[in-house]
XYZ file of N, CA and C in Angstrom:
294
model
N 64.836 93.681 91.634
C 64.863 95.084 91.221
C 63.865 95.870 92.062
N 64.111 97.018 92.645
C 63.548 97.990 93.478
C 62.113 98.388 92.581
N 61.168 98.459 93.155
C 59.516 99.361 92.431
C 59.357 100.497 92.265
N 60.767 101.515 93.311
C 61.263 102.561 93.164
C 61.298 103.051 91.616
N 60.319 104.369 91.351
C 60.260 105.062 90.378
C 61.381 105.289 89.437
N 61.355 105.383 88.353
C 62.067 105.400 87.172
C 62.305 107.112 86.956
N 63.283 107.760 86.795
C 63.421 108.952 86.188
C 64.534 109.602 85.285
N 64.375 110.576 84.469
C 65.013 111.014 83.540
C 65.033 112.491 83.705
N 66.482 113.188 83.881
C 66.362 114.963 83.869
C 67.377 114.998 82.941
N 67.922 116.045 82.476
C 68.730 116.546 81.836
C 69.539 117.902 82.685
N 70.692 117.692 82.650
C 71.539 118.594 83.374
C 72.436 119.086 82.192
N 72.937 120.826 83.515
C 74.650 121.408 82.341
C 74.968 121.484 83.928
N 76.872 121.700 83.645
C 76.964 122.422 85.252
C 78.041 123.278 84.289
N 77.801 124.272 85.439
C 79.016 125.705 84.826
C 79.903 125.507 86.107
N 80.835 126.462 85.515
C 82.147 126.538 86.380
C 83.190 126.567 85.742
N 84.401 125.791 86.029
C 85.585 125.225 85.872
C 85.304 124.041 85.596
N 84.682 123.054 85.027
C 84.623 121.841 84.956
C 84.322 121.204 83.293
N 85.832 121.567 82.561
C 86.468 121.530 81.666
C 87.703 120.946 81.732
N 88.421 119.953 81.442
C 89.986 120.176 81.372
C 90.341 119.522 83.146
N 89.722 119.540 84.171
C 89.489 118.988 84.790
C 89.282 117.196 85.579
N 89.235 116.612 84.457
C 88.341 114.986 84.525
C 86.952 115.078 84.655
N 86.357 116.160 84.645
C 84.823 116.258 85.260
C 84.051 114.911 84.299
N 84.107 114.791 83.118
C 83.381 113.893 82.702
C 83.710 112.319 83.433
N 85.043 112.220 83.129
C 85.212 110.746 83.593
C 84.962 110.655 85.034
N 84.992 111.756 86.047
C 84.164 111.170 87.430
C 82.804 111.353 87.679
N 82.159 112.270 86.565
C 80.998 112.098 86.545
C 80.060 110.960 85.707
N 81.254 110.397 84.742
C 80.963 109.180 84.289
C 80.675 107.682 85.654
N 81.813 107.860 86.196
C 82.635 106.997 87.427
C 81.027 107.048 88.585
N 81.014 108.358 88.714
C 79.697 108.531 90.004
C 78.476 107.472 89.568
N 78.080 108.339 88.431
C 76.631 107.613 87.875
C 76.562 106.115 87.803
N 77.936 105.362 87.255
C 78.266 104.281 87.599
C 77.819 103.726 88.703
N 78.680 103.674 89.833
C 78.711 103.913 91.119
C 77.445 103.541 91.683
N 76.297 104.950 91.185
C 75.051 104.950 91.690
C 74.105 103.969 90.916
N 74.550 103.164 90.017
C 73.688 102.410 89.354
C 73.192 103.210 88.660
N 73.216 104.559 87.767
C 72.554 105.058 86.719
C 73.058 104.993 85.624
N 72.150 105.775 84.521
C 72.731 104.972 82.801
C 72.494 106.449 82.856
N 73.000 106.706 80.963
C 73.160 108.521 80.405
C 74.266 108.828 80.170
N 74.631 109.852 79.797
C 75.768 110.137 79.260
C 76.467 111.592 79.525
N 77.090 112.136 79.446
C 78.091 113.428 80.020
C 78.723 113.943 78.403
N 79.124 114.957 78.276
C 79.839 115.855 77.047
C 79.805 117.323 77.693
N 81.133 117.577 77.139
C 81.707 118.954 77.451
C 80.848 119.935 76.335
N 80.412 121.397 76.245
C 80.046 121.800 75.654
C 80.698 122.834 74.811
N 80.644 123.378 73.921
C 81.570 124.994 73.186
C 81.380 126.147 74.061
N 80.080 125.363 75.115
C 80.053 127.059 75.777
C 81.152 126.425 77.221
N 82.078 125.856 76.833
C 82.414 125.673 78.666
C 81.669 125.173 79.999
N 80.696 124.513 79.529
C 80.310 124.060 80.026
C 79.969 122.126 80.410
N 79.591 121.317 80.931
C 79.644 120.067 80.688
C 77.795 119.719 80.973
N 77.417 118.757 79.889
C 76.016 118.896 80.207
C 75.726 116.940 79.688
N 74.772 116.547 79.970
C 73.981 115.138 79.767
C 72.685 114.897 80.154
N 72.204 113.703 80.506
C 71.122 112.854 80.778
C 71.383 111.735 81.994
N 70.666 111.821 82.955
C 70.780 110.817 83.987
C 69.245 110.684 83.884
N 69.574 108.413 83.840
C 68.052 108.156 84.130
C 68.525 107.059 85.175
N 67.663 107.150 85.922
C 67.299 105.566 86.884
C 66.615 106.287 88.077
N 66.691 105.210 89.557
C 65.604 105.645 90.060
C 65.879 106.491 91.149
N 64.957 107.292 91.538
C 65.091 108.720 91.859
C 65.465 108.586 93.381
N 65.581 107.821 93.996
C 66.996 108.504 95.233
C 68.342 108.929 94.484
N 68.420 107.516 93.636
C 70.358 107.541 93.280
C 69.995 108.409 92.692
N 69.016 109.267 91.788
C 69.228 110.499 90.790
C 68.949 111.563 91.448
N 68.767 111.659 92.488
C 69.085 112.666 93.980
C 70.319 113.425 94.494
N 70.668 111.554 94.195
C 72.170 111.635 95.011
C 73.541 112.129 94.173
N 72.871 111.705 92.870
C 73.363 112.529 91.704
C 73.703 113.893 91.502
N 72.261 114.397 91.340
C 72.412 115.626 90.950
C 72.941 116.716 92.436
N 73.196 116.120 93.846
C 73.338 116.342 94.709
C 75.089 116.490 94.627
N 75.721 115.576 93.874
C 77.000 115.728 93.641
C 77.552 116.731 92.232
N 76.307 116.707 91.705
C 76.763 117.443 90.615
C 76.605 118.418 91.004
N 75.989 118.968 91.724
C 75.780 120.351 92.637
C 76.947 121.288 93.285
N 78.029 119.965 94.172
C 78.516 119.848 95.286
C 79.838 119.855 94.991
N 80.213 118.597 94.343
C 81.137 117.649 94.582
C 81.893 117.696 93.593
N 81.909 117.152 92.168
C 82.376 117.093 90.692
C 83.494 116.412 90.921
N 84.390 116.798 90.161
C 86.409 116.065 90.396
C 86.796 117.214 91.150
N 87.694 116.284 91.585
C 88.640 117.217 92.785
C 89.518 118.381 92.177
N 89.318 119.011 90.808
C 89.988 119.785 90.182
C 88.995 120.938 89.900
N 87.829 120.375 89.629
C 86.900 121.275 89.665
C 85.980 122.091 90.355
N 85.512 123.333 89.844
C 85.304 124.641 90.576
C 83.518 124.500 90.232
N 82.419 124.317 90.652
C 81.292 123.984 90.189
C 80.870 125.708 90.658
N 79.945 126.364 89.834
C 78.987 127.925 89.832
C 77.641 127.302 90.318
N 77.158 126.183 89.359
C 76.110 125.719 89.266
C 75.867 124.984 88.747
N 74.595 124.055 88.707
C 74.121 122.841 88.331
C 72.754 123.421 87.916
N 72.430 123.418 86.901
C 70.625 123.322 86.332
C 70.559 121.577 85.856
N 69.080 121.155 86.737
C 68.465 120.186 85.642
C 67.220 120.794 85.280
N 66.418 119.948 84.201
C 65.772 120.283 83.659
C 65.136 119.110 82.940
N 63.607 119.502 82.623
C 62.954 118.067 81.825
C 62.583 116.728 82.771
N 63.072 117.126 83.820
C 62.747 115.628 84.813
C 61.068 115.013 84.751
N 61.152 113.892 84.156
C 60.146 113.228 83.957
C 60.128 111.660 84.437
N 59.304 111.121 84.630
C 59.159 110.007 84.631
C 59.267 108.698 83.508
N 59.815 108.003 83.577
C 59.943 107.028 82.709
C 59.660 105.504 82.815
N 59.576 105.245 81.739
C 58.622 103.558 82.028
C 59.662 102.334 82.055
N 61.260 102.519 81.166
C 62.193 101.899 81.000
C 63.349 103.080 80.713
N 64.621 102.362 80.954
C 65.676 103.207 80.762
C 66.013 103.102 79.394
N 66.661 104.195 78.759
C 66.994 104.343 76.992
C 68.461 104.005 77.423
N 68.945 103.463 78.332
C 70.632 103.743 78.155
C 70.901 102.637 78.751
N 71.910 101.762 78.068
C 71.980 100.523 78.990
C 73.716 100.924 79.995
N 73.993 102.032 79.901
C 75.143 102.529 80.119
C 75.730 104.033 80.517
N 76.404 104.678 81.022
C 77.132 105.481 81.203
C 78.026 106.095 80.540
N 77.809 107.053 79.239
C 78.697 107.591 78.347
C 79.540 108.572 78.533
N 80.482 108.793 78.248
C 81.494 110.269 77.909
C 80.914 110.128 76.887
N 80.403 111.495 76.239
C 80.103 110.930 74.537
C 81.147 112.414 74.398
N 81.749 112.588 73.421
C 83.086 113.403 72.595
C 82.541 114.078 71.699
């Protein structure tokens, strides 16, 4: 296992990224990157979660959540927020949570 720092932010992204797949490829990415956390669509139209692990892949993350999303979706913006450091991960997994 890498000595590479541990981290935790909290993101929303606006746009079009509803109705889309946005969760399940943003589920699929974090995967991918070896991170744990979870994704949910919001009432405001928006899709928001928690990415923790270590801070390149949560770079490279929020770099796609920025950018990239599903190929259906229209991204405005990406806020994170709360990024802190952490000592262990709370998530042994990658959620859609509903």
């Amino acid at each position: 296992m890498s000595s590479e720092e541990l981290l935790c932010v909290d993101y929303e992204v606006f746009g079009r990224v509803q109705g889309v797949f946005f969760r399940k490829h943003t589920q699929s990415e974090g995967k991918r990157l070896g991170l744990v956390g979870w994704v949910q669509n919001t009432d405001a139209g928006t899709v928001r979660g928690q990415l923790q692990g270590p801070a390149s892949k949560l770079q490279q993350m929020q770099q796609w959540l920025q950018t990239t999303g599903s190929p259906q979706s229209r991204i405005a913006k990406a806020e994170f927020k709360n990024e802190r450091a952490v000592d262990k991960l709370d998530f042994k997994d990658f959620k859609v949570v509903r």
